[in-house]
mmCIF file of C-alpha atoms in Angstrom:
data_model
loop_
_atom_site.group_PDB
_atom_site.id
_atom_site.type_symbol
_atom_site.label_atom_id
_atom_site.label_comp_id
_atom_site.label_asym_id
_atom_site.label_seq_id
_atom_site.Cartn_x
_atom_site.Cartn_y
_atom_site.Cartn_z
ATOM 1 C CA UNK N 1 -37.742 -9.190 17.605
ATOM 2 C CA UNK N 2 -35.758 -9.412 14.241
ATOM 3 C CA UNK N 3 -32.326 -7.958 13.783
ATOM 4 C CA UNK N 4 -32.258 -4.879 11.602
ATOM 5 C CA UNK N 5 -29.619 -5.446 8.896
ATOM 6 C CA UNK N 6 -29.238 -1.746 8.142
ATOM 7 C CA UNK N 7 -28.666 -0.768 11.782
ATOM 8 C CA UNK N 8 -24.985 0.321 12.465
ATOM 9 C CA UNK N 9 -23.536 -1.744 15.268
ATOM 10 C CA UNK N 10 -20.715 0.762 15.974
ATOM 11 C CA UNK N 11 -21.571 4.101 17.768
ATOM 12 C CA UNK N 12 -18.230 5.757 17.176
ATOM 13 C CA UNK N 13 -15.316 5.338 14.684
ATOM 14 C CA UNK N 14 -11.690 6.348 15.130
ATOM 15 C CA UNK N 15 -10.100 8.893 12.694
ATOM 16 C CA UNK N 16 -8.251 6.128 11.024
ATOM 17 C CA UNK N 17 -11.341 4.160 10.317
ATOM 18 C CA UNK N 18 -13.107 7.273 8.986
ATOM 19 C CA UNK N 19 -10.089 8.463 6.851
ATOM 20 C CA UNK N 20 -10.031 4.831 5.263
ATOM 21 C CA UNK N 21 -13.919 4.973 4.638
ATOM 22 C CA UNK N 22 -13.768 8.187 2.848
ATOM 23 C CA UNK N 23 -10.383 7.709 1.116
ATOM 24 C CA UNK N 24 -8.988 10.862 2.883
ATOM 25 C CA UNK N 25 -5.922 11.522 5.130
ATOM 26 C CA UNK N 26 -6.387 12.018 8.858
ATOM 27 C CA UNK N 27 -4.635 15.274 8.501
ATOM 28 C CA UNK N 28 -7.304 16.552 6.091
ATOM 29 C CA UNK N 29 -10.095 15.414 8.483
ATOM 30 C CA UNK N 30 -8.443 17.402 11.280
ATOM 31 C CA UNK N 31 -8.211 20.397 9.073
ATOM 32 C CA UNK N 32 -11.889 20.066 7.943
ATOM 33 C CA UNK N 33 -13.048 19.970 11.573
ATOM 34 C CA UNK N 34 -11.663 23.484 12.031
ATOM 35 C CA UNK N 35 -13.208 24.825 8.733
ATOM 36 C CA UNK N 36 -16.700 23.235 9.161
ATOM 37 C CA UNK N 37 -18.328 23.707 12.480
ATOM 38 C CA UNK N 38 -20.924 20.947 11.667
ATOM 39 C CA UNK N 39 -18.064 18.321 12.134
ATOM 40 C CA UNK N 40 -17.688 17.741 15.797
ATOM 41 C CA UNK N 41 -16.251 14.466 16.839
ATOM 42 C CA UNK N 42 -16.365 13.496 20.509
ATOM 43 C CA UNK N 43 -12.966 13.608 22.139
ATOM 44 C CA UNK N 44 -12.056 10.938 24.620
ATOM 45 C CA UNK N 45 -9.060 10.636 26.828
ATOM 46 C CA UNK N 46 -5.851 12.057 25.345
ATOM 47 C CA UNK N 47 -7.937 13.967 22.667
ATOM 48 C CA UNK N 48 -8.604 10.668 20.675
ATOM 49 C CA UNK N 49 -11.269 11.607 18.228
ATOM 50 C CA UNK N 50 -14.432 9.500 17.966
ATOM 51 C CA UNK N 51 -16.706 10.207 15.057
ATOM 52 C CA UNK N 52 -20.412 9.329 15.152
ATOM 53 C CA UNK N 53 -22.379 8.336 12.103
ATOM 54 C CA UNK N 54 -23.689 11.956 11.987
ATOM 55 C CA UNK N 55 -20.143 13.236 11.823
ATOM 56 C CA UNK N 56 -19.267 10.743 9.006
ATOM 57 C CA UNK N 57 -22.275 11.871 7.108
ATOM 58 C CA UNK N 58 -21.197 15.601 7.432
ATOM 59 C CA UNK N 59 -17.699 14.614 6.062
ATOM 60 C CA UNK N 60 -19.181 12.646 3.139
ATOM 61 C CA UNK N 61 -21.076 15.721 2.240
ATOM 62 C CA UNK N 62 -18.095 18.071 2.578
ATOM 63 C CA UNK N 63 -16.066 15.478 0.584
ATOM 64 C CA UNK N 64 -18.643 15.577 -2.240
ATOM 65 C CA UNK N 65 -18.696 19.350 -2.458
ATOM 66 C CA UNK N 66 -14.930 19.767 -2.256
ATOM 67 C CA UNK N 67 -13.530 16.715 -3.985
ATOM 68 C CA UNK N 68 -16.264 15.687 -6.421
ATOM 69 C CA UNK N 69 -17.777 19.169 -7.380
ATOM 70 C CA UNK N 70 -14.278 20.828 -7.080
ATOM 71 C CA UNK N 71 -15.629 23.622 -4.709
ATOM 72 C CA UNK N 72 -13.233 25.648 -2.605
ATOM 73 C CA UNK N 73 -13.787 25.468 1.190
ATOM 74 C CA UNK N 74 -15.464 28.823 1.358
ATOM 75 C CA UNK N 75 -18.002 27.930 -1.304
ATOM 76 C CA UNK N 76 -18.671 24.491 0.366
ATOM 77 C CA UNK N 77 -19.200 26.273 3.708
ATOM 78 C CA UNK N 78 -21.558 28.746 1.934
ATOM 79 C CA UNK N 79 -23.399 25.930 0.132
ATOM 80 C CA UNK N 80 -24.027 24.013 3.331
ATOM 81 C CA UNK N 81 -25.240 27.029 5.049
ATOM 82 C CA UNK N 82 -27.571 28.163 2.310
ATOM 83 C CA UNK N 83 -28.780 24.921 0.896
ATOM 84 C CA UNK N 84 -27.794 21.940 2.987
ATOM 85 C CA UNK N 85 -30.868 19.863 1.934
ATOM 86 C CA UNK N 86 -30.012 20.344 -1.806
ATOM 87 C CA UNK N 87 -26.315 19.470 -1.251
ATOM 88 C CA UNK N 88 -27.272 16.291 0.732
ATOM 89 C CA UNK N 89 -29.776 15.209 -2.021
ATOM 90 C CA UNK N 90 -27.047 15.720 -4.713
ATOM 91 C CA UNK N 91 -24.504 13.795 -2.702
ATOM 92 C CA UNK N 92 -27.012 10.906 -2.190
ATOM 93 C CA UNK N 93 -27.766 10.910 -5.967
ATOM 94 C CA UNK N 94 -23.964 10.717 -6.776
ATOM 95 C CA UNK N 95 -23.453 7.832 -4.332
ATOM 96 C CA UNK N 96 -26.360 5.789 -5.744
ATOM 97 C CA UNK N 97 -25.105 6.210 -9.207
ATOM 98 C CA UNK N 98 -21.598 5.173 -8.137
ATOM 99 C CA UNK N 99 -23.016 1.913 -6.533
ATOM 100 C CA UNK N 100 -25.059 1.248 -9.599
ATOM 101 C CA UNK N 101 -22.034 1.831 -11.825
ATOM 102 C CA UNK N 102 -20.062 -0.701 -9.592
ATOM 103 C CA UNK N 103 -22.849 -3.267 -9.801
ATOM 104 C CA UNK N 104 -22.821 -2.951 -13.637
ATOM 105 C CA UNK N 105 -19.172 -3.181 -13.830
ATOM 106 C CA UNK N 106 -19.266 -6.434 -11.841
ATOM 107 C CA UNK N 107 -22.069 -7.872 -14.024
ATOM 108 C CA UNK N 108 -19.919 -6.888 -17.196
ATOM 109 C CA UNK N 109 -17.022 -8.669 -15.689
ATOM 110 C CA UNK N 110 -18.962 -11.814 -14.980
ATOM 111 C CA UNK N 111 -20.598 -11.716 -18.466
ATOM 112 C CA UNK N 112 -17.050 -11.305 -20.015
ATOM 113 C CA UNK N 113 -15.954 -14.487 -18.164
ATOM 114 C CA UNK N 114 -18.775 -16.462 -19.715
ATOM 115 C CA UNK N 115 -17.684 -15.628 -23.327
#
């Protein structure tokens, strides 16, 4: 059976890893846990948080609503409650556009080096 390159090898991530992934502080992640009931990391011994991929996806969505769109926490909570699918779709579109932009910037940099 062939190895699936898209499959995540890690089941759980530490709060430090998640904070680095999302460009947020650990303190903010802990605060958002209290504000958004959909973010529920597993807690191991000594209350060490272990975030699943699903938790990270929820955090990405909250980050998109709060940081990118500029919503207040109450508005973001309401948007997730009323239209989670639409918010997920918007976040996915923004993520794709960012990756395309990064790729185009890399191509531009390479072309500038040729001239």
